Structures are given as C-alpha cells and as structure tokens.
Coordinates of C-alpha atoms and ligand atoms in Angstrom, one line a residue:
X14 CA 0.0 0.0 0.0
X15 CA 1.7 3.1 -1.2
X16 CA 0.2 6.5 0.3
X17 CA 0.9 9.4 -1.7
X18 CA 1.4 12.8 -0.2
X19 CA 2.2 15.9 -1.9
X20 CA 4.6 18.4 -0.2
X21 CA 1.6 20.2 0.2
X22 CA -0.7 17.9 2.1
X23 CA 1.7 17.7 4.4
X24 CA 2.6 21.0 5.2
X25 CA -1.3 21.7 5.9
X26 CA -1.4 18.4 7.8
X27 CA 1.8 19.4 9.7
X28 CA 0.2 23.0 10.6
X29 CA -3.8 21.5 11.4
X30 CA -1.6 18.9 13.9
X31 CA 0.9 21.9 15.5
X32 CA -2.9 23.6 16.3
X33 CA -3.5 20.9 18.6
X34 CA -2.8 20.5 22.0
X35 CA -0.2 18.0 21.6
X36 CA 2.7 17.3 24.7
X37 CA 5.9 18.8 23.9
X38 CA 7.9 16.0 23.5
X39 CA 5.3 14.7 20.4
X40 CA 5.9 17.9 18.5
X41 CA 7.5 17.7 15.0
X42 CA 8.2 13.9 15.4
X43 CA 7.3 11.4 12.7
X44 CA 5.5 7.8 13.3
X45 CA 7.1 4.5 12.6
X46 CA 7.3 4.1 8.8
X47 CA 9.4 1.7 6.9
X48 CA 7.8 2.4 4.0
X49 CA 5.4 0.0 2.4
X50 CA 5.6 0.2 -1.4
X51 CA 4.4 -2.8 -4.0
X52 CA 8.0 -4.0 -5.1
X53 CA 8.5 -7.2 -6.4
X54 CA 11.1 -8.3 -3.3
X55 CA 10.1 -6.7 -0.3
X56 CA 13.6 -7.3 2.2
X57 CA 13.1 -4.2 4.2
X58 CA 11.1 -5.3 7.6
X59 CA 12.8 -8.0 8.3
X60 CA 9.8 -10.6 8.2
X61 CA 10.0 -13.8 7.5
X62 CA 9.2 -14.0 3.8
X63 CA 8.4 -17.6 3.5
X64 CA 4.3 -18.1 3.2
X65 CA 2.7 -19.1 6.3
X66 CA 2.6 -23.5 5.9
X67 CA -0.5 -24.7 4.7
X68 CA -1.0 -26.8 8.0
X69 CA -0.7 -24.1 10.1
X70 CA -3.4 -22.0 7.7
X71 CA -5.4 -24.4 7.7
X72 CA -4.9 -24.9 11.5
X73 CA -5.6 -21.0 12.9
X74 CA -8.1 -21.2 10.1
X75 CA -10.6 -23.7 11.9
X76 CA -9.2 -22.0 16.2
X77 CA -10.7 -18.8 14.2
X78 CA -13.8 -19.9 13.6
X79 CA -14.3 -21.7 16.4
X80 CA -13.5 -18.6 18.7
X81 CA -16.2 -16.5 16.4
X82 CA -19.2 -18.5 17.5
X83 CA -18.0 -17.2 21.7
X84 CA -17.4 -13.3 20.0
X85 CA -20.3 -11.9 22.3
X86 CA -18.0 -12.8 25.1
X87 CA -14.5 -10.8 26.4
X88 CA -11.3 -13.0 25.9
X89 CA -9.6 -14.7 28.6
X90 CA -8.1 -11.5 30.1
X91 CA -5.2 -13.8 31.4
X92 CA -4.6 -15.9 28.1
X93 CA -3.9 -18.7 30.2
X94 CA -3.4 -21.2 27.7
X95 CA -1.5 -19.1 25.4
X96 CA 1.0 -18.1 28.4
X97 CA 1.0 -22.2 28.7
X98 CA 2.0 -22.8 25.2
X99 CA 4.4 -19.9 25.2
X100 CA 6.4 -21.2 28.3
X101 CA 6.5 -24.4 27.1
X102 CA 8.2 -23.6 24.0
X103 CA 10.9 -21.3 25.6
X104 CA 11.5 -24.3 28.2
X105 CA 14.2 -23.6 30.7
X106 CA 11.7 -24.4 33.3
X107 CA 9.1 -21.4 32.9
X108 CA 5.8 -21.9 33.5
X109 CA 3.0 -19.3 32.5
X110 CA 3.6 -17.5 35.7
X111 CA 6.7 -16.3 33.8
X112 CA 4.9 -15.4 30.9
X113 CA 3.5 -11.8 29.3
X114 CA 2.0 -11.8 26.4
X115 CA 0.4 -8.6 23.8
X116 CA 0.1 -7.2 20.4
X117 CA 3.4 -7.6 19.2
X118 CA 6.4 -6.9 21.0
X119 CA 6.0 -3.7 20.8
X120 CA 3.0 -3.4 22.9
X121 CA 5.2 -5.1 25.4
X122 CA 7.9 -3.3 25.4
X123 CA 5.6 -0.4 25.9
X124 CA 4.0 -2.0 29.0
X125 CA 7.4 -2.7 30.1
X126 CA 7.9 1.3 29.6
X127 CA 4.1 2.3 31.0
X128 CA 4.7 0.6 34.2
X129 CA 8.8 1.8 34.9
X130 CA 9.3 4.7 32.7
X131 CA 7.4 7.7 32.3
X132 CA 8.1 11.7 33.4
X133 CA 11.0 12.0 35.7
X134 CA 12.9 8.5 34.5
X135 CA 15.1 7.4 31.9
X136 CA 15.7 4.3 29.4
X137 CA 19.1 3.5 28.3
X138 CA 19.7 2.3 25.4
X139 CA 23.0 1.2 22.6
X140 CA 21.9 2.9 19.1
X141 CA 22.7 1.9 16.1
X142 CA 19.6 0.0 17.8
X143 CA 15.8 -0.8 17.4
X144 CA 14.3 2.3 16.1
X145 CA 11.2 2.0 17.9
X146 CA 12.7 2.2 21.3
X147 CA 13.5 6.3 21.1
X148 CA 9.8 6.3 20.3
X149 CA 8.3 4.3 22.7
X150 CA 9.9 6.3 25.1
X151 CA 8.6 10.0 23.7
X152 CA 5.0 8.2 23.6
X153 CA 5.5 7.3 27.6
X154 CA 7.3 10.7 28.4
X155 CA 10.4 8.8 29.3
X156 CA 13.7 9.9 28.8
X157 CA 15.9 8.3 26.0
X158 CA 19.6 8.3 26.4
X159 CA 21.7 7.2 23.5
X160 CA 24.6 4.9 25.0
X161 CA 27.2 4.6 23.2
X162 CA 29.1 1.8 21.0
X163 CA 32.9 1.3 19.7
X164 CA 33.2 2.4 16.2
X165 CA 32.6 -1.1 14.9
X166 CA 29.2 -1.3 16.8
X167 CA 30.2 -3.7 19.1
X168 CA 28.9 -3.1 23.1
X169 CA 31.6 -4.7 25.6
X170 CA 31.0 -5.3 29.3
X171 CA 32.7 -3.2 30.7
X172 CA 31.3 -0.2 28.4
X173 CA 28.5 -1.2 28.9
X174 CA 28.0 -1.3 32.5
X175 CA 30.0 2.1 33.1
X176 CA 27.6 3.8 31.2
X177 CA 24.6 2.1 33.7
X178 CA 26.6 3.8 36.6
X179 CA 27.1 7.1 34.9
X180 CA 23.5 7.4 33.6
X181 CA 21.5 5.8 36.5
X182 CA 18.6 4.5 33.9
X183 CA 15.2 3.1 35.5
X184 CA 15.4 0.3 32.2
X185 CA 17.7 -0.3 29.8
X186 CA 17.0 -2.1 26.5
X187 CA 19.5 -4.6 25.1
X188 CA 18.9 -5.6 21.4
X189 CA 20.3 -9.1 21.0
X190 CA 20.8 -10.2 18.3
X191 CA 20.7 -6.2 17.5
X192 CA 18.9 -4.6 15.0
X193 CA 19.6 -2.8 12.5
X194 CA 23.4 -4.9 13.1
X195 CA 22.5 -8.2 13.7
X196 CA 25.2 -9.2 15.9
X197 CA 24.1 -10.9 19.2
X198 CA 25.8 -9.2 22.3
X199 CA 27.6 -11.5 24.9
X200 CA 26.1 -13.1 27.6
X201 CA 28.5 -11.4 29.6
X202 CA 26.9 -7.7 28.4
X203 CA 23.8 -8.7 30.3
X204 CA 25.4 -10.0 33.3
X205 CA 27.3 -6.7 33.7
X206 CA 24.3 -4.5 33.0
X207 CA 22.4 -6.3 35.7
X208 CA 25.4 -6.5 38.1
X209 CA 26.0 -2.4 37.3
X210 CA 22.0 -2.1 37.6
X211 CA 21.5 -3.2 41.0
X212 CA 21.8 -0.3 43.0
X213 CA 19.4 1.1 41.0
X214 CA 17.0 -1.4 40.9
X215 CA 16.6 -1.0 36.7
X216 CA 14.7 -3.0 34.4
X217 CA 16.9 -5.1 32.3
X218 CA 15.2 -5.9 28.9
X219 CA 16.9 -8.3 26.6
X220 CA 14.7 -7.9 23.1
X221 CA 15.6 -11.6 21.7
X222 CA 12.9 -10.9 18.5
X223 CA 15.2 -12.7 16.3
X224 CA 17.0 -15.4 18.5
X225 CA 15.6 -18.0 16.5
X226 CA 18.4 -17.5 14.0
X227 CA 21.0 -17.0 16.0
X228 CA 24.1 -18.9 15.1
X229 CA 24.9 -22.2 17.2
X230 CA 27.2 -20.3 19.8
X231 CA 25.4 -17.8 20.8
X232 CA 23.3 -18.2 23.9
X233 CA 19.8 -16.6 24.9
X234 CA 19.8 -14.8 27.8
X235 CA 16.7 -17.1 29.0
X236 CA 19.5 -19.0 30.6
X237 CA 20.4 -16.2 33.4
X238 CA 16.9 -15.7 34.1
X239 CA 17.1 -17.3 37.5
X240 CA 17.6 -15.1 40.1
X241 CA 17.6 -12.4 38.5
X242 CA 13.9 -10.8 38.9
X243 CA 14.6 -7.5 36.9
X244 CA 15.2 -9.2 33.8
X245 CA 12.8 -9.5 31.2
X246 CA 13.4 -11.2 28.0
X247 CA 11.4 -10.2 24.4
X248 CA 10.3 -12.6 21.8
X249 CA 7.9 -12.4 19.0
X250 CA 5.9 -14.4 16.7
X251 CA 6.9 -12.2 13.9
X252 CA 10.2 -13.2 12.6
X253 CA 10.6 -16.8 13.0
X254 CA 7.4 -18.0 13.4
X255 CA 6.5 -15.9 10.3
X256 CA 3.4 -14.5 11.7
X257 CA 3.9 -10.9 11.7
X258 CA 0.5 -10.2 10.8
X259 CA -0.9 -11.7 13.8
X260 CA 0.5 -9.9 16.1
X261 CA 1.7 -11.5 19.0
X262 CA 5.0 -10.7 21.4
X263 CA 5.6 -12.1 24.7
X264 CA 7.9 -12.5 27.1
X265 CA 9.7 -14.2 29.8
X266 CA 11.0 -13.0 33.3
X267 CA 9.9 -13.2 37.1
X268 CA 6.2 -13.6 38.3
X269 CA 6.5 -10.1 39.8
X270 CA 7.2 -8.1 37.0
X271 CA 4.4 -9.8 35.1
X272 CA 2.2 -9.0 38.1
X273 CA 3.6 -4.9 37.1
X274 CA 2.3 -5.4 33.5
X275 CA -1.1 -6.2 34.5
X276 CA -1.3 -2.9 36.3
X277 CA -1.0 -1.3 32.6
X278 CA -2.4 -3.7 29.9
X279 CA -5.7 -2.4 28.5
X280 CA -8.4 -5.1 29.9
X281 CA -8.9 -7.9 27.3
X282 CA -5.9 -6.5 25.3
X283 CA -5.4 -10.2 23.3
X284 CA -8.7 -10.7 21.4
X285 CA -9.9 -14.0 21.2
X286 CA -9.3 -14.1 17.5
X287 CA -5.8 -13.1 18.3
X288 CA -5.5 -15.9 21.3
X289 CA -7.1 -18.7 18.9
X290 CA -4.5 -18.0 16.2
X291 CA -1.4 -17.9 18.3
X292 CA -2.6 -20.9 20.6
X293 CA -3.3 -23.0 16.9
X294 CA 0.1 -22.3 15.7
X295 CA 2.0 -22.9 18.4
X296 CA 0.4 -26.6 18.6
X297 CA 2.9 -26.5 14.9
X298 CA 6.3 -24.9 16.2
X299 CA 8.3 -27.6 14.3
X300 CA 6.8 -26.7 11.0
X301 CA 6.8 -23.1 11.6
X302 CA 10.5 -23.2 12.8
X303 CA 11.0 -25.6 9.6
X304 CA 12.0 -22.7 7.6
X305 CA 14.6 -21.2 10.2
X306 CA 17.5 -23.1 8.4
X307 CA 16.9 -22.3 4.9
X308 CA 17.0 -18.5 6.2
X309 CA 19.6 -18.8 8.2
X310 CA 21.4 -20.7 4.8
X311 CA 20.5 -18.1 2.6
X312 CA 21.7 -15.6 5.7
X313 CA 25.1 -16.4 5.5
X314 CA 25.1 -16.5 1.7
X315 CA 24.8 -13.0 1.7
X316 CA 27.3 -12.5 4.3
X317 CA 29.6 -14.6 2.2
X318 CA 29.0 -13.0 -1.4
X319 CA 29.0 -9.8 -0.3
X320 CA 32.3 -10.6 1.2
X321 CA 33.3 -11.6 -2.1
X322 CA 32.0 -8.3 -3.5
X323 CA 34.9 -6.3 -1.5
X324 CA 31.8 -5.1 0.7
X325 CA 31.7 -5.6 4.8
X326 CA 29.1 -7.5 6.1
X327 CA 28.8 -7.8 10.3
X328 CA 28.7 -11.3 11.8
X329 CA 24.6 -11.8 11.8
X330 CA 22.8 -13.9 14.4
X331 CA 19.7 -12.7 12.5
X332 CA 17.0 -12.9 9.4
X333 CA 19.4 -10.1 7.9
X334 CA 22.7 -8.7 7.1
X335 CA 23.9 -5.2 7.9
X336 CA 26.5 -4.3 5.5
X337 CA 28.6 -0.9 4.1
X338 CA 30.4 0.3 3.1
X339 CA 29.0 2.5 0.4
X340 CA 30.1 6.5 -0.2
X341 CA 26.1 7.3 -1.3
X342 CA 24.5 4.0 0.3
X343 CA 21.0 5.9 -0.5
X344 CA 21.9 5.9 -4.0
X345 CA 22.7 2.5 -3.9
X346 CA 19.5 1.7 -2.7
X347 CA 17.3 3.7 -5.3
X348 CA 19.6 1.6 -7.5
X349 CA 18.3 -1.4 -5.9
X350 CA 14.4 -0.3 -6.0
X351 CA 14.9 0.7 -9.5
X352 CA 15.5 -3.2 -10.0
X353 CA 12.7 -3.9 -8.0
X354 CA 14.6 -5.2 -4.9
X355 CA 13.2 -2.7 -1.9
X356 CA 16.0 -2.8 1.4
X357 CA 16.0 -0.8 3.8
X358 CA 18.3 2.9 4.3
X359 CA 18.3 2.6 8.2
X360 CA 19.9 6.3 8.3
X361 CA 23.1 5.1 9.2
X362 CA 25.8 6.9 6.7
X363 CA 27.5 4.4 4.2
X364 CA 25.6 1.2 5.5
X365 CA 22.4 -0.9 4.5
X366 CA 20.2 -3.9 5.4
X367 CA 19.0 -6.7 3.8
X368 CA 16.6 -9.7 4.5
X369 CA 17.3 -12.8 4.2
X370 CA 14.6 -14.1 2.0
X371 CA 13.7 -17.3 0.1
X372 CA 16.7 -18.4 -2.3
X373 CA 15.3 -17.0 -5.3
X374 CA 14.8 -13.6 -3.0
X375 CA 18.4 -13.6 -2.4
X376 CA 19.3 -14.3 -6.0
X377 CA 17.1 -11.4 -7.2
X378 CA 18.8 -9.1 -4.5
X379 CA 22.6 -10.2 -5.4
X380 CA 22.1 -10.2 -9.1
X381 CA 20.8 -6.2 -8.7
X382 CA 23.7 -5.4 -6.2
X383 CA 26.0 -6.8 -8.6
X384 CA 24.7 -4.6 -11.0
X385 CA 24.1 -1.6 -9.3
X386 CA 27.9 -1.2 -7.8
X387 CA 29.1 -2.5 -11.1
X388 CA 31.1 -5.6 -9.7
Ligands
PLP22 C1 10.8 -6.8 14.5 C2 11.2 -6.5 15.8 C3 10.4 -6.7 16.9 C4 9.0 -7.3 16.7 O1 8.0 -6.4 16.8 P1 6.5 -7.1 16.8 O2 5.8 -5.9 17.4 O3 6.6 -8.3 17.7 O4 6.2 -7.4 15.4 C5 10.9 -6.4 18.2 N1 12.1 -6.0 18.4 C6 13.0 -5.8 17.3 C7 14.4 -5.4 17.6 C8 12.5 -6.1 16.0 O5 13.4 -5.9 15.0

C-alpha cells in the first residue's frame, strides 16, 4: 500500500496537527514508517518472507472460527493457555507465571515502559539499535539516552556497565541479536548491565525478536533468568514464526514483574481471534520453525557474497545482514528499487540492510547489487 502525499498535504497536515494541543515532547516527530511500497522483493522489515505452511493456515483457520461463535464474550483477560504454550516452548523451566504476552512486541515493550518509565525516568539504550525504542519512550514521556558503542558497533562489558553507573537508567534495552546490526551481544553484556544495575534497581530488557536464527554459539539470555527478577526477555511471533501479521509478542522474566504489567495492559488486550490463532500455531512450532534453516542458509550466503563483493558484512545472528560500506548508500539503494529489490536505508551513513529471503529472493537481491555497484 503506497500513500501518496504531496509536499503540500503535508505541510497543511503538519500545521492543522501543530494547532493541537499536543505534549511537547510529540511535536514535530514522525510515526514509525518503513515504508510500504508494491516491489517485487520486499527485504526491508525483516519478516520472514516464506508463506505461512498450509497446515498451520489451515490450522488457525478452523481456532478462528471456532472462537467467532464465543465473539459476544470478552477473551480470557489472562490468556492462560496461550501463556501455557508460550512457556512451554521457551522451556528452561518457565511456566505461564513467567509469561506476558500482547500485540506484538512492541506493545510489550511499551507496558514494560508504562509501568517503569514515564516523566522523571530514563531508558538507556545502545543505538545503532531498534528504532522503535527512542519512540516508545517519547510516547510514555520517558527519557531516552543514546549509549554509546565502539566504532565497529560492538557493546563490551565493561562499556556497557559504566555507562549504567554514569546514567542511572530506571530500564535499559539490550537488542540481541541487535537490530539494525544483527550481531548478538555476549552473555556477559547482560550479566554486567544487571550487576551495574542493581543499585538502582533498573529494568533489564533483553529484546531476543530474532534469536531463532541466532548462530549455534550464541546463547539466549533465557539462561540467566534465574535469580535475576529485573530481567525481562522479548520474543515475538513475527520473525521466526513468520506470523507478523498476527501480532503477537511475549515475554519471559519473574512472576513479579508480570504482576507490574497487569497494572497497565488495556483489559482484554489479546482478542480472542488473536489468542485462537497464536494458541493453533504454536500446537505446529516444528513446521513453523522448519524454515529457520533455509533462512539462516541463505543468511550467510549473503554474508559470504557480499564478502566476495569487497563489501563488509557484520557477523549476523539474524534474518538479515547489515552491511557498508558504500560512499552514497541511499543511491545504492534507489539503484536497488529501480530493480525492484526494496531494502532498507536505516539512516546510518554508508551502510544498508538486507533480509534474508527465500533463495530465489536472495538471488534477485545479489544479481541487482552486482549490478548496481558495477562488480
Ligand atoms: C521486528 C522487531 C520486533 C518485533 O516487533 P513485533 O511488534 O513483535 O512485530 C521487536 N524488536 C525488534 C528489535 C525487532 O526488530
């Protein structure tokens, strides 16, 4: 769905929305918008691009209609089952009282912010990073502060928890594997955040929203959740599960922070149509998860013929590669959408990023980079 604006529609929209009586912090800010435009390979978001299986369609297809006939009826404002399912598949021992769930991540990590951020407190975080984090913050009227990375992009321990002393944040968001980079962080980042945290009593978030690819070394931080009640860790159905559309994040941490989210979440937040579909596909994790390989394959093809291109990819743990460097990397990729192969600019000078697609995907996008750098 392409929107078209003229320069000016939006200058009168801009002026009709500076009339209102908007908070300070909102003015002159822009809304989340990779943009959605009909290209022929769409590797810009980061979803999964492999089609939902037919099993699971067919599967959240008959939970749906089920649930329909009980639609004069709230939801389950606990999602019980769902939170059963959900700690089931992360394992480690969780059970649901471990377990949040909402509309996407995002919607959790914005309960995680509505209930421990907000006017007077501040959320750390590492950018290059998630983009949504500086404006989860703004909508919650908590304080962002940009941490800072080495010039490669990599976060050590020691930097890492420094920076917790110096800046004293109520949460701070780790992005592991990290987005827009891709490279997981240590376990050993975490462990020092929480260590440098303690006298603070911060919120440690891990957002783990593509740990499913990780490569085989790298650890979730689900594995130092014991003991360590401040921790939260993020997942989502959108990436590996390849049910973006549905809508459904969650997380994992200690029975009383979950007990803190409830004091936030909107009553009946999941809708049953929501809670049917999730609960039907996760009764198929092994065929969702079946195309997690072929990704991850196709993943470090990219890293590897890029490479071969003279270009620098970063190590990826994720659906995508993060890669420069280019001296006009916007011209590179209008070069790329000209070939209809749309990736995504994440405003980083000299760098793009990719998804890792279906093979054919991947082709389309390496034959067109070829192309459009001349190699
Ligand atoms: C895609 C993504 C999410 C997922 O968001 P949903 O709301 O669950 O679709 C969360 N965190 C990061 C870093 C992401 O890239």
């Amino acid at each position: 769905m392409l929107i078209a604006v003229t320069n000016q529609q939006e200058q009168a929209s801009t002026t009709a929305l500076e009339a209102l009586p908007l908070r300070d912090n909102l003015r002159g800010q822009s809304p989340y918008g990779a943009p959605q435009l009909e290209v022929q390979h769409l590797l810009n978001t980061n979803e999964n691009t492999h089609p939902v299986p037919q099993v699971v369609v067919d599967a959240i297809g008959a939970a749906v209609l089920d649930a329909a006939a009980s639609l004069n009826r709230y939801p389950d404002r606990e999602f019980t089952e769902l939170r059963q399912r959900l700690a089931s598949y992360l394992g480690h021992g969780l059970t649901e009282d471990n377990i949040w769930a909402a509309n996407g991540s995002n919607e959790v990590l914005q309960q995680i912010l509505q209930a421990f951020g907000g006017p007077d407190r501040k959320i750390l975080s590492f950018p290059p990073t998630y983009s949504m984090y500086p404006l989860l913050a703004s909508g919650t009227n908590t304080e962002y502060i940009a941490g800072i990375r080495a010039d490669d992009f990599t976060l050590s321990p020691e930097s890492a928890a420094q920076q917790v002393k110096d800046t004293q944040p109520n949460i701070v968001f780790l992005c592991s594997p990290n987005n827009p980079t891709g490279t997981a962080l240590g376990l050993d980042v975490v462990e020092a955040v929480y260590e440098a945290s303690q006298e603070f009593n911060t919120i440690v978030v891990v957002d783990e929203a593509y740990e499913e690819f990780s490569l085989d070394t790298t650890k979730s931080a689900l594995t130092l959740l014991d003991g360590r009640e401040r921790l939260i860790i993020s997942r989502t159905m959108s990436k590996a599960f390849a049910l973006a559309g549905a809508r459904v994040g969650y997380l994992a941490t200690s029975p009383q922070v979950t007990d803190a989210l409830r004091l936030v979440r909107l009553p009946y937040h999941l809708s049953a149509i929501t809670q049917a579909a999730a609960n039907a596909a996760l009764q198929h994790v092994d065929v969702l998860l079946a195309t997690v390989d072929e990704i991850k394959a196709q993943r470090n093809r990219i890293v590897d013929e890029l490479r071969q291109m003279g270009l620098k990819p970063a190590v990826s743990d994720s659906n995508f590669v993060f890669f420069g460097w280019f001296e006009d990397a916007h011209a590179i990729w209008q070069g790329l959408l000209d070939r209809g192969v749309l990736i995504r600019d994440v405003g980083i000078p000299h760098h793009l990023r990719v998804t890792a697609g279906t093979e054919e995907e991947t082709t389309a996008f390496l034959v067109a980079l070829r192309e459009v750098i001349g190699a």
